[in-house]
XYZ file of C-alpha atoms in Angstrom:
773
model
C 23.888 56.578 5.231
C 22.602 54.129 2.555
C 25.581 51.880 3.377
C 24.740 51.881 7.055
C 21.096 51.107 6.379
C 21.995 48.260 3.922
C 24.404 46.843 6.621
C 21.672 46.967 9.270
C 19.186 45.238 7.010
C 21.665 42.592 6.134
C 22.413 41.989 9.766
C 18.662 41.648 10.448
C 18.325 39.231 7.651
C 21.228 37.126 8.962
C 19.553 37.196 12.404
C 16.273 35.975 10.960
C 17.948 32.990 9.096
C 19.622 31.773 12.265
C 16.987 29.114 13.113
C 19.526 26.320 13.820
C 22.417 26.842 16.336
C 25.868 26.955 14.957
C 26.612 23.699 16.836
C 24.170 21.019 17.823
C 24.855 18.614 20.570
C 24.535 14.869 20.944
C 21.670 15.494 23.376
C 19.769 17.208 20.500
C 20.142 14.121 18.339
C 19.191 11.843 21.328
C 15.964 13.735 21.952
C 14.805 13.557 18.273
C 15.861 9.931 17.808
C 13.876 8.898 20.909
C 10.794 11.019 20.225
C 8.763 8.198 18.637
C 9.454 5.856 21.615
C 8.851 8.621 24.217
C 5.541 9.654 22.801
C 3.962 6.564 21.184
C 2.520 5.175 24.376
C 1.067 8.407 25.821
C -2.352 8.114 24.198
C -5.335 6.213 25.610
C -8.317 4.606 23.916
C -7.185 5.501 20.414
C -8.910 2.703 18.503
C -8.002 1.129 15.094
C -10.928 0.290 12.739
C -12.962 -2.703 13.958
C -13.452 -6.067 12.194
C -16.599 -8.136 12.492
C -16.218 -11.807 13.492
C -17.691 -14.014 10.702
C -21.538 -13.867 10.653
C -21.749 -12.953 14.327
C -22.786 -9.531 15.677
C -19.404 -9.160 17.540
C -16.457 -7.151 16.391
C -12.815 -7.031 17.380
C -10.484 -4.023 17.496
C -7.157 -2.756 18.919
C -6.824 0.304 21.114
C -4.018 2.141 22.960
C -3.579 1.588 26.671
C -0.789 2.318 29.094
C 2.372 0.769 27.741
C 1.008 -0.398 24.404
C -2.078 -1.866 22.857
C -5.084 -4.036 23.933
C -7.370 -6.130 21.774
C -11.083 -6.242 22.641
C -14.320 -7.856 21.518
C -17.634 -6.026 21.661
C -21.077 -7.660 21.410
C -23.221 -5.285 19.321
C -26.447 -6.370 21.126
C -25.386 -6.372 24.733
C -22.483 -3.979 24.382
C -20.400 -6.254 26.552
C -16.675 -5.621 26.144
C -14.033 -8.218 26.915
C -10.462 -9.070 26.096
C -10.159 -10.699 22.671
C -7.662 -13.285 23.925
C -4.915 -13.749 26.492
C -2.172 -11.418 25.171
C 0.453 -12.780 27.506
C -0.091 -16.347 26.210
C -0.244 -15.236 22.548
C 2.978 -13.232 22.896
C 4.687 -16.329 24.258
C 3.260 -18.495 21.454
C 4.386 -16.138 18.720
C 7.808 -15.746 20.306
C 8.190 -19.565 20.378
C 6.976 -19.976 16.838
C 9.068 -17.179 15.231
C 12.152 -17.190 17.363
C 11.605 -13.504 18.114
C 10.698 -11.893 21.412
C 7.300 -10.262 21.744
C 5.440 -8.874 24.822
C 1.740 -8.791 25.654
C 1.211 -5.108 25.032
C 3.521 -4.889 22.059
C 2.264 -7.707 19.772
C 3.676 -7.458 16.241
C 0.323 -7.073 14.417
C -2.359 -4.430 14.251
C -5.315 -6.421 12.917
C -6.661 -9.880 13.766
C -9.096 -12.136 11.923
C -11.173 -14.518 14.127
C -12.648 -17.846 12.984
C -16.429 -18.040 13.054
C -16.301 -20.084 16.301
C -13.788 -17.717 17.905
C -11.422 -20.622 18.596
C -8.598 -19.472 16.405
C -7.156 -16.256 14.882
C -5.127 -15.359 11.766
C -2.596 -12.569 12.036
C -0.053 -11.094 9.557
C 3.271 -9.360 10.233
C 6.785 -9.241 8.749
C 5.327 -10.431 5.462
C 4.210 -13.720 7.094
C 0.730 -14.982 8.009
C 0.130 -17.047 11.161
C -2.770 -19.122 12.485
C -3.000 -19.378 16.316
C -5.399 -21.655 18.221
C -6.758 -20.160 21.350
C -7.423 -23.262 23.340
C -3.733 -24.208 23.629
C -2.113 -21.011 22.244
C -0.154 -22.699 19.444
C 0.818 -20.723 16.372
C 1.777 -22.073 12.898
C 2.363 -20.582 9.439
C -1.016 -20.087 7.640
C -1.535 -21.045 3.973
C -1.750 -18.424 1.285
C -3.797 -18.335 -1.939
C -3.211 -18.925 -5.576
C -0.342 -17.232 -7.406
C -0.667 -13.710 -8.618
C -0.354 -14.083 -12.324
C 2.410 -12.150 -14.076
C 3.910 -11.090 -10.792
C 4.524 -14.638 -9.686
C 7.290 -16.868 -10.913
C 5.507 -20.172 -10.288
C 2.392 -21.561 -8.805
C 2.234 -21.497 -5.008
C -0.329 -24.281 -4.889
C 1.030 -27.731 -3.912
C 0.976 -30.274 -6.768
C -1.242 -32.604 -4.750
C -3.902 -29.952 -3.860
C -7.338 -31.525 -4.227
C -10.686 -29.698 -4.970
C -13.867 -31.468 -3.846
C -16.977 -30.961 -5.898
C -19.956 -29.139 -4.397
C -21.945 -32.393 -4.186
C -19.112 -34.175 -2.509
C -18.852 -36.985 -4.964
C -15.634 -36.003 -6.754
C -12.210 -34.552 -6.004
C -10.119 -32.940 -8.765
C -6.367 -32.464 -8.691
C -3.354 -32.378 -10.964
C -1.277 -35.503 -11.540
C 1.757 -35.402 -13.859
C 0.819 -31.944 -15.032
C -2.738 -32.998 -16.013
C -6.185 -32.660 -14.570
C -7.565 -35.708 -12.871
C -10.869 -36.526 -11.153
C -11.519 -39.349 -8.732
C -14.577 -40.573 -6.817
C -14.333 -39.480 -3.143
C -15.451 -42.880 -1.850
C -12.835 -44.746 -3.844
C -12.531 -45.853 -7.394
C -10.446 -45.365 -10.406
C -8.982 -41.955 -11.261
C -9.996 -40.467 -14.538
C -7.652 -38.176 -16.582
C -9.600 -35.255 -18.016
C -6.551 -34.003 -19.902
C -3.519 -35.625 -21.489
C -1.851 -32.545 -22.952
C -0.184 -31.153 -19.813
C 3.564 -31.019 -19.535
C 6.250 -29.295 -17.561
C 6.307 -26.753 -20.428
C 2.551 -26.275 -20.464
C 1.009 -27.512 -17.209
C -2.297 -27.278 -15.411
C -2.268 -25.135 -12.298
C -3.888 -27.157 -9.332
C -4.604 -23.865 -7.495
C -6.783 -22.664 -10.396
C -9.223 -25.568 -10.475
C -12.834 -24.416 -9.858
C -15.847 -26.691 -9.836
C -19.196 -25.604 -11.385
C -22.129 -25.448 -8.898
C -23.696 -28.492 -10.646
C -20.568 -30.628 -9.982
C -20.688 -31.774 -13.636
C -18.059 -29.410 -14.918
C -14.823 -27.753 -13.820
C -12.416 -25.146 -15.193
C -8.702 -24.676 -14.763
C -5.821 -22.662 -16.200
C -3.158 -24.244 -18.347
C 0.093 -22.368 -17.831
C 2.821 -21.628 -20.280
C 5.760 -20.747 -17.994
C 7.547 -17.463 -18.487
C 11.079 -16.517 -17.600
C 11.759 -17.239 -13.938
C 14.249 -14.548 -12.950
C 16.210 -14.871 -9.752
C 17.798 -12.008 -7.819
C 20.913 -12.962 -5.906
C 21.444 -11.719 -2.371
C 24.761 -11.856 -0.560
C 24.479 -11.623 3.178
C 27.932 -10.334 4.126
C 27.686 -10.625 7.893
C 25.513 -13.518 8.945
C 24.694 -13.844 12.666
C 25.705 -17.554 12.840
C 28.965 -17.712 10.837
C 31.938 -15.690 9.634
C 31.653 -16.389 5.928
C 28.951 -14.747 3.764
C 25.720 -16.510 2.648
C 24.142 -16.436 -0.748
C 20.381 -16.710 -1.364
C 18.146 -16.364 -4.469
C 14.748 -14.726 -4.772
C 12.236 -15.166 -7.577
C 11.809 -11.606 -8.961
C 10.259 -10.906 -12.455
C 11.295 -7.566 -13.908
C 9.759 -5.293 -16.552
C 10.113 -6.845 -19.953
C 10.471 -10.437 -18.726
C 8.316 -13.097 -20.294
C 5.458 -13.813 -17.812
C 3.435 -16.989 -17.226
C 0.602 -17.257 -19.785
C -2.653 -18.635 -18.384
C -5.219 -20.203 -20.734
C -8.676 -21.329 -19.499
C -9.831 -24.896 -20.213
C -13.260 -26.312 -19.470
C -13.844 -29.971 -18.542
C -16.991 -32.049 -18.363
C -16.675 -34.934 -15.865
C -19.128 -37.627 -17.076
C -18.729 -38.306 -19.852
C -15.257 -36.872 -19.839
C -14.785 -34.044 -22.261
C -12.186 -31.268 -22.690
C -13.319 -28.096 -24.255
C -10.743 -25.574 -25.696
C -11.379 -21.843 -25.375
C -10.364 -19.515 -28.306
C -7.956 -17.015 -26.951
C -8.569 -14.269 -29.504
C -10.163 -11.955 -26.943
C -7.461 -12.377 -24.318
C -4.194 -12.675 -26.148
C -0.918 -11.695 -24.449
C -2.151 -11.617 -20.902
C -0.230 -10.088 -18.069
C -2.648 -11.608 -15.453
C -5.905 -13.458 -15.375
C -8.199 -13.409 -12.422
C -9.629 -16.386 -10.581
C -12.116 -18.399 -12.614
C -15.688 -17.911 -11.441
C -18.710 -20.048 -12.320
C -22.169 -18.498 -12.634
C -24.852 -20.007 -10.371
C -26.551 -21.858 -13.256
C -23.258 -23.484 -14.357
C -23.824 -22.363 -17.889
C -20.765 -20.020 -18.063
C -17.510 -19.376 -16.394
C -16.037 -15.829 -16.199
C -12.700 -14.294 -15.644
C -10.954 -10.914 -15.938
C -8.129 -10.392 -18.418
C -5.420 -7.730 -18.029
C -3.475 -7.397 -21.218
C 0.299 -6.921 -20.986
C 0.848 -3.168 -20.797
C -2.358 -2.569 -18.760
C -4.187 -0.796 -21.497
C -6.856 -3.412 -22.201
C -8.865 -4.880 -19.371
C -11.847 -7.127 -20.104
C -14.377 -9.324 -18.325
C -14.791 -12.458 -20.396
C -17.655 -14.926 -20.101
C -17.165 -18.412 -21.597
C -20.042 -20.816 -22.637
C -19.527 -24.085 -20.750
C -20.837 -26.171 -23.625
C -19.130 -24.602 -26.612
C -16.114 -22.845 -25.091
C -17.041 -19.730 -26.959
C -15.924 -16.549 -25.083
C -17.427 -13.085 -25.330
C -16.713 -9.674 -23.743
C -19.055 -8.664 -20.938
C -17.340 -5.326 -20.029
C -14.058 -3.690 -21.027
C -11.661 -0.822 -20.442
C -9.298 0.434 -23.080
C -7.918 3.877 -22.017
C -5.192 5.728 -23.847
C -2.911 5.552 -20.743
C -3.387 2.787 -18.254
C -6.036 0.755 -16.472
C -5.408 1.199 -12.809
C -5.117 -2.492 -11.919
C -3.022 -2.140 -8.737
C -4.921 0.420 -6.463
C -8.289 -1.001 -5.579
C -9.800 0.347 -8.792
C -11.044 -2.940 -10.212
C -14.441 -4.238 -9.245
C -17.270 -6.259 -10.658
C -20.355 -7.870 -9.249
C -22.583 -10.388 -10.942
C -26.075 -9.422 -9.952
C -27.790 -12.492 -8.544
C -24.822 -14.559 -9.574
C -26.231 -15.152 -13.096
C -24.391 -12.668 -15.158
C -27.516 -11.083 -16.608
C -26.437 -7.759 -15.072
C -22.972 -6.719 -13.871
C -21.850 -3.796 -11.769
C -18.544 -2.568 -13.134
C -15.958 0.012 -11.951
C -14.464 2.377 -14.499
C -12.615 5.702 -14.856
C -13.889 6.250 -18.341
C -15.600 9.638 -17.649
C -12.450 10.969 -15.920
C -13.449 9.911 -12.352
C -13.686 6.507 -10.711
C -17.324 5.443 -10.813
C -19.762 2.505 -11.000
C -21.702 1.344 -14.053
C -24.578 -1.165 -14.482
C -23.997 -3.392 -17.462
C -26.328 -5.696 -19.447
C -24.355 -8.910 -19.056
C -25.862 -10.438 -22.153
C -25.306 -7.632 -24.701
C -22.234 -6.117 -22.986
C -23.821 -2.656 -23.159
C -24.010 -0.098 -20.357
C -27.589 0.192 -18.996
C -26.880 3.252 -16.826
C -24.072 4.984 -14.961
C -24.783 4.449 -11.274
C -22.445 7.086 -9.663
C -21.521 10.361 -11.332
C -19.652 13.527 -10.545
C -16.251 15.188 -9.966
C -15.483 12.805 -7.035
C -14.352 9.136 -6.828
C -15.692 5.794 -5.621
C -12.928 4.307 -3.520
C -14.372 0.852 -2.915
C -17.548 -1.108 -2.895
C -18.495 -2.510 0.562
C -21.775 -4.248 0.010
C -24.297 -5.010 -2.765
C -27.887 -6.061 -1.999
C -29.227 -7.628 -5.213
C -32.812 -7.877 -3.839
C -33.055 -4.285 -2.745
C -30.865 -3.259 -5.683
C -28.701 -0.987 -3.501
C -24.898 -0.578 -3.171
C -22.882 0.686 -0.170
C -19.608 2.219 -1.084
C -16.717 4.423 0.144
C -15.930 7.601 -1.736
C -14.096 10.893 -1.447
C -14.227 14.391 -2.872
C -18.031 14.723 -2.851
C -18.381 17.122 0.022
C -17.758 20.775 -0.699
C -15.270 22.788 1.431
C -13.710 19.625 2.738
C -10.411 17.967 2.129
C -11.118 15.836 -0.993
C -9.036 12.951 0.332
C -11.326 12.270 3.384
C -13.198 9.077 2.936
C -16.950 8.850 3.483
C -19.571 6.098 3.057
C -22.738 6.206 1.003
C -25.632 4.164 -0.218
C -27.099 4.323 -3.756
C -29.671 2.443 -5.858
C -28.647 0.548 -8.970
C -30.374 3.173 -11.141
C -28.244 5.918 -9.693
C -31.063 7.370 -7.554
C -31.340 7.977 -3.821
C -27.710 8.677 -3.033
C -27.579 8.630 0.801
C -24.673 9.703 3.030
C -23.892 7.225 5.811
C -21.118 9.262 7.462
C -21.354 12.993 7.935
C -18.674 14.078 10.363
C -15.858 16.107 8.647
C -13.147 13.339 8.956
C -11.608 10.275 7.397
C -13.977 7.359 8.022
C -13.385 3.657 8.108
C -16.689 1.739 8.344
C -17.221 -1.992 8.798
C -20.712 -3.481 8.358
C -21.896 -6.583 10.242
C -22.624 -9.606 8.057
C -26.391 -9.288 8.608
C -26.263 -5.532 7.889
C -27.828 -4.699 11.242
C -24.888 -2.641 12.583
C -21.827 -0.822 11.435
C -18.725 0.380 13.254
C -17.489 3.778 12.246
C -13.962 4.788 13.195
C -13.046 8.320 12.174
C -10.345 10.896 12.751
C -8.305 13.687 11.148
C -4.704 14.698 11.796
C -6.201 17.118 14.425
C -8.984 14.847 15.689
C -8.096 11.690 17.728
C -9.873 8.496 16.707
C -13.461 8.100 17.660
C -15.173 4.715 17.324
C -19.011 4.563 17.185
C -21.477 1.686 16.777
C -24.527 2.495 14.609
C -27.592 0.787 13.350
C -27.751 0.348 9.637
C -31.586 0.780 9.293
C -31.668 4.396 10.361
C -28.041 5.338 11.091
C -28.805 5.889 14.740
C -25.927 5.810 17.328
C -25.963 2.684 19.512
C -22.844 3.467 21.506
C -19.602 5.551 21.440
C -17.231 2.563 21.760
C -14.011 4.568 22.178
C -12.923 8.213 22.204
C -9.183 8.854 21.964
C -7.530 10.659 24.812
C -4.305 12.553 23.866
C -4.006 14.754 26.969
C -0.685 13.179 28.083
C 0.671 13.410 24.465
C -0.278 17.123 24.379
C 1.300 17.691 27.768
C 4.509 16.173 26.397
C 4.560 18.868 23.625
C 2.684 17.271 20.751
C 1.086 19.714 18.324
C -1.042 18.846 15.362
C 0.408 19.595 11.914
C -0.944 22.387 9.837
C -2.918 21.619 6.741
C -1.773 23.807 3.809
C -3.307 24.112 0.333
C -1.923 25.721 -2.791
C -2.668 25.634 -6.501
C -0.872 23.088 -8.765
C 0.729 23.612 -12.191
C -2.545 24.244 -13.931
C -3.421 27.167 -11.652
C -6.696 25.515 -10.718
C -6.120 22.257 -8.973
C -5.645 22.286 -5.150
C -2.558 20.441 -3.807
C -3.059 19.347 -0.272
C -0.211 18.928 2.252
C 0.909 19.241 5.804
C 3.448 21.457 7.647
C 5.228 20.304 10.752
C 7.106 22.862 12.891
C 9.841 22.309 15.468
C 8.823 22.071 19.120
C 10.552 25.334 19.836
C 9.290 27.047 16.772
C 9.939 30.852 16.723
C 8.138 32.755 13.882
C 10.788 35.502 13.944
C 13.328 33.060 12.581
C 13.660 31.583 9.098
C 13.789 27.805 8.764
C 15.204 25.530 6.098
C 12.637 23.110 4.725
C 12.717 19.334 4.332
C 10.142 17.454 2.268
C 9.132 13.980 3.133
C 8.205 12.498 -0.213
C 6.460 9.437 -1.599
C 4.959 9.935 -4.996
C 4.139 6.247 -5.910
C 1.184 6.407 -8.421
C -0.618 3.594 -6.568
C -1.885 5.776 -3.707
C -1.974 9.141 -1.997
C 0.167 9.419 1.053
C -0.101 12.660 3.043
C -1.566 11.555 6.422
C -5.276 12.147 6.796
C -6.039 10.185 9.938
C -4.757 10.913 13.483
C -2.512 8.055 14.464
C 0.824 9.880 14.013
C 3.365 7.197 14.918
C 5.471 4.629 13.119
C 6.402 4.349 9.437
C 3.995 3.850 6.499
C 4.472 2.893 2.907
C 4.146 6.578 2.043
C 6.975 7.532 4.342
C 7.262 8.933 7.827
C 4.052 9.536 9.762
C 3.713 12.814 11.679
C 5.993 11.965 14.627
C 8.783 10.879 12.283
C 8.427 14.314 10.633
C 8.291 15.941 14.025
C 11.533 14.377 15.149
C 13.150 15.762 11.934
C 11.618 19.121 12.517
C 12.899 19.320 16.088
C 16.438 19.462 14.703
C 15.637 22.987 13.377
C 13.619 22.438 10.184
C 10.213 22.872 8.716
C 9.090 19.433 7.513
C 6.369 19.056 4.891
C 4.523 16.425 2.966
C 2.058 16.866 0.016
C 0.473 14.838 -2.787
C 1.276 16.248 -6.261
C -0.144 15.214 -9.587
C 0.609 11.629 -10.665
C -0.710 10.191 -7.397
C -4.071 8.547 -6.708
C -7.535 9.484 -5.306
C -8.237 12.522 -7.486
C -9.315 12.605 -11.097
C -7.995 10.318 -13.864
C -6.302 13.313 -15.427
C -4.508 14.062 -12.144
C -3.291 10.460 -11.962
C -2.308 10.163 -15.702
C 0.506 12.620 -15.210
C 2.577 9.551 -14.075
C 2.040 7.611 -17.357
C 5.422 6.891 -18.878
C 6.798 9.762 -16.821
C 7.516 8.574 -13.310
C 10.238 11.195 -13.100
C 7.564 13.918 -13.033
C 6.637 12.791 -9.450
C 4.402 15.946 -9.174
C 7.457 18.206 -8.776
C 5.967 21.142 -10.653
C 3.077 21.081 -8.196
C 5.351 20.500 -5.223
C 7.621 23.411 -6.001
C 4.637 25.801 -6.461
C 3.281 24.492 -3.057
C 6.656 25.345 -1.395
C 6.708 28.804 -2.980
C 3.111 29.447 -1.874
C 3.989 28.553 1.711
C 7.077 30.840 1.544
C 4.942 33.653 0.206
C 2.551 33.321 3.087
C 5.039 32.623 5.931
C 8.244 34.687 6.374
C 9.758 31.851 8.448
C 9.538 29.414 5.480
C 12.860 29.430 3.545
C 12.118 28.067 0.107
C 15.728 28.886 -0.943
C 16.947 25.942 1.261
C 14.867 22.879 0.528
C 15.903 19.252 1.129
C 14.008 16.077 0.520
C 13.993 12.483 1.825
C 12.036 9.290 1.129
C 12.104 5.526 0.920
C 11.374 2.979 -1.793
C 9.492 4.943 -4.460
C 10.219 7.984 -2.166
C 13.930 7.154 -2.485
C 13.617 7.202 -6.223
C 11.710 10.551 -6.021
C 14.388 11.988 -3.863
C 17.107 11.220 -6.362
C 15.018 12.479 -9.262
C 14.416 15.739 -7.325
C 18.075 16.422 -7.157
C 18.785 15.312 -10.756
C 15.863 17.152 -12.570
C 15.298 20.110 -10.148
C 18.718 21.015 -8.859
C 17.789 24.713 -8.750
C 15.247 23.982 -5.991
C 16.133 20.770 -4.135
C 19.698 21.031 -2.690
C 20.030 18.000 -0.395
C 18.582 14.535 -0.410
C 18.496 11.344 1.698
C 17.280 8.395 -0.392
C 16.405 5.018 1.157
C 16.065 1.809 -0.859
C 15.045 3.551 -4.037
C 13.854 1.850 -7.281
C 16.090 4.225 -9.190
C 15.570 2.618 -12.639
C 12.192 1.192 -13.341
C 13.758 -1.585 -15.472
C 15.484 -2.972 -12.398
C 12.369 -3.089 -10.098
C 9.450 -5.516 -9.794
C 7.412 -6.126 -12.948
C 3.895 -5.278 -11.683
C 4.423 -1.820 -10.170
C 6.603 -0.561 -12.963
C 4.844 -1.842 -16.103
C 1.632 -0.497 -14.583
C 2.826 3.109 -14.840
C 5.639 2.954 -17.468
C 3.954 0.622 -19.847
C 5.119 -2.349 -21.999
C 7.081 -3.069 -24.104
C 10.052 -1.250 -22.585
C 10.655 1.997 -24.469
C 12.714 5.188 -24.170
C 10.504 6.513 -21.389
C 12.196 4.133 -18.940
C 15.633 5.663 -19.715
C 14.204 9.198 -19.543
C 13.058 8.619 -15.964
C 16.131 6.605 -14.893
C 18.224 7.747 -12.011
C 21.089 5.728 -13.474
C 21.017 7.177 -16.950
C 20.648 10.723 -15.517
C 22.995 10.400 -12.571
C 25.416 12.764 -14.346
C 23.001 15.603 -13.640
C 23.688 15.520 -9.886
C 24.544 18.923 -8.361
C 23.309 18.785 -4.743
C 24.261 16.662 -1.775
C 23.066 13.014 -1.914
C 23.088 10.276 0.764
C 21.818 6.838 -0.299
C 20.940 3.989 2.138
C 20.236 0.441 1.061
C 19.861 -2.905 2.788
C 21.982 -5.601 1.211
C 19.096 -8.086 1.549
C 16.371 -5.789 0.157
C 13.543 -8.119 -0.861
C 11.312 -5.422 -2.360
C 13.821 -3.574 -4.607
C 16.833 -5.201 -6.081
C 19.799 -3.714 -4.147
C 21.666 -3.608 -7.498
C 19.332 -0.644 -8.292
C 21.237 1.444 -5.791
C 24.704 0.136 -6.802
C 24.025 0.954 -10.483
C 23.421 4.597 -9.456
C 26.670 4.436 -7.497
C 28.475 3.217 -10.577
C 26.957 5.874 -12.742
C 27.876 8.582 -10.231
C 31.463 7.335 -10.040
C 31.717 7.269 -13.778
C 30.466 10.869 -13.814
C 33.077 11.735 -11.070
C 30.311 12.943 -8.643
C 30.662 13.020 -4.920
C 27.950 11.369 -2.838
C 27.481 9.419 0.413
C 26.407 5.733 0.652
C 25.416 3.446 3.495
C 24.967 -0.342 2.727
C 23.372 -1.908 5.761
C 24.402 -5.598 6.181
C 21.745 -8.149 7.003
C 18.868 -5.721 6.496
C 16.092 -5.536 3.905
C 13.878 -2.921 2.328
C 13.198 -0.842 5.447
C 16.875 -0.777 6.645
C 17.685 1.909 9.069
C 14.144 3.340 8.654
C 11.989 0.794 10.617
C 14.414 -2.118 10.947
C 17.951 -2.555 12.322
C 19.603 0.200 14.331
C 17.040 2.849 13.498
C 18.741 5.450 15.737
C 21.789 5.129 13.570
C 19.770 5.780 10.444
C 17.984 8.745 11.964
C 21.284 10.196 13.252
C 22.842 10.014 9.832
C 19.766 11.633 8.238
C 19.630 14.500 10.712
C 23.399 15.000 10.429
C 23.316 15.179 6.689
C 20.628 17.808 6.538
C 22.164 19.830 9.335
C 25.550 20.005 7.621
C 24.501 20.413 4.039
C 21.167 22.232 4.291
C 21.333 24.183 7.481
C 25.061 24.774 7.258
C 25.861 24.004 10.941
C 28.506 21.851 12.601
C 27.586 18.503 14.010
C 29.413 16.373 16.614
C 32.409 14.283 15.660
C 30.460 11.079 16.278
C 33.583 8.824 16.125
C 34.931 10.723 19.139
C 31.657 11.097 20.966
C 30.444 7.481 20.764
C 32.102 4.570 22.726
C 35.398 3.482 21.214
C 35.103 -0.240 22.294
C 33.327 -2.267 19.700
C 30.875 -5.025 20.767
C 31.717 -8.638 19.724
C 30.073 -9.678 16.461
C 27.558 -12.550 16.877
C 29.757 -15.184 15.257
C 32.478 -14.402 17.727
C 30.309 -15.220 20.733
C 30.651 -18.995 21.047
């Protein structure tokens, strides 16, 4: 009798686990591969956050319409709404300028910046910036700013760049590596320096005039090591033979450019050296900024290793520097995630508003700019300031974005507030339980509030700043067609992290034909980069973001018969400093102890959640995380698909990696290395890399391949010719990348058969581009 009962129970269990059919069809794949395209244009009036046009009371925004997106301008006074520009003509102009093909409702950018006179716009896409004139619809590449310190290999500013003095009398520039001034109306040039050379030159992009036009300051640069990464394009479109290109790409441990400030007086000419004792060994120096009275020039100094960060003020007469404010944590100063801010009150430096995580949360402090002492902490509590939006020196008020302040609400939801310099009169500006993006008009009469949640389509409202009153509901997203097509919002799920106290927030996406009586394998979409938090909090569910798939990408994966999840574990941003510090010199942690507990909590609550069959996928840092999950937690993560991973932090870009792993290079880099630990692999791994990856050196992937071969491990690899960092995720033949991802998880995680694609797909190969002559 016991045997019969055990057999019956086992049969029932087997029935429950059968969530994926024993054989999936090509049609199943086609449906999931095409889900994003099928659903993306079913919403109406879902608006992106607005942007004000210069000092006007007009704002521009993008919203969804039938077939794509429309750009509109609204006058805040009259509420008149009109097209921002002729989208047909702009699509044609951009197509002509770039050599690509764009259509009116599918323009390649999401945001647009208008000139004050509304006669031209700047747009950015595909890592390029373009300026387009609207009278004749012509587009041309737009100029970019000064080099980015240690991250850059050389100055971007042209050698003949000229800076005109505020009074219009002089222009300053660099000639033969030295600083020169010349009268604007003509006259002899005057060399202010004679010590510049190719090995220690003055950067023309750094020249800044004092307001009195009698002085200027510039950085003298000691060049570092200019590393080049070699790319081989195996299959060019215009020829048979490969092409080789070289990309400037500093890596951790490389010698960086060293900036040193120098002050010059114009008449009589005088060069003033600045003692560098307070800012030795810089990784990066900020732009030089003169105070309004021209008595001092200030800059921010980020010491190599990101553990000392100072605001320095230099006396323009003596060249003597002093520290105005400083951060010296035991771990890292968060220099790369919008966690640096200062404001000179009245532009004189007598008082400075400073951002700091010194009390364990990201907050604002008021400094005495003369003594370098804190006058008072402005914001305080177990929540964070995300950014400062506006400072009114006369009213002594600050408008800022923050999160985590509101009880019983997702701590990642962003709200806006106003507070006085003395820390009093904290006033909420946004109150709806949602993630808010607010833009204030230049004259502070109006603000546009665009808010949403993953279960609340975007709502755009126009308000008055004076009393917060609603002027107009500009747009309210309509998703009725999307819902009719089968869209369901993801489930928010919260569980305790490794400390048993901290809430870990995530999302659960179920297949369209979800059956709670079945048991489903689980796939985690991961991106644990310490520079942000990545679980979606806003509604727009389409496309691909830096933190991985948005909801529809996860839905297409789920529709193959999986539960797909995403969460933010410890080591990521937008919680406490302690929460973030988990990543310090330990990028391999990636929040996995929290993630695994989150999975187990979901399985304990839901019988259909099979935490014994968990896979994982991600790109870039998420690709690294995917590999590390399989290497360091093989008992839990069984299958992984890793795209374009930075698998060894010594191989990746200098800024992102030294920020979290520190400098100089030490054993912590090896301890977190997917190369050094490749021998640990037990599960099933598929790696995908674009041979022209411009973000992560493709050799990072191939070094893992080498280590796996040396360890006699089995794995799968796709090298995508001619593609970059987003290869087969959001560029190239995406359907191929999705199909391979689905196929890999179905075979190795769900244990089901997949089609023989070589037999299913057409057998006649298309001609390669170089053969078409």
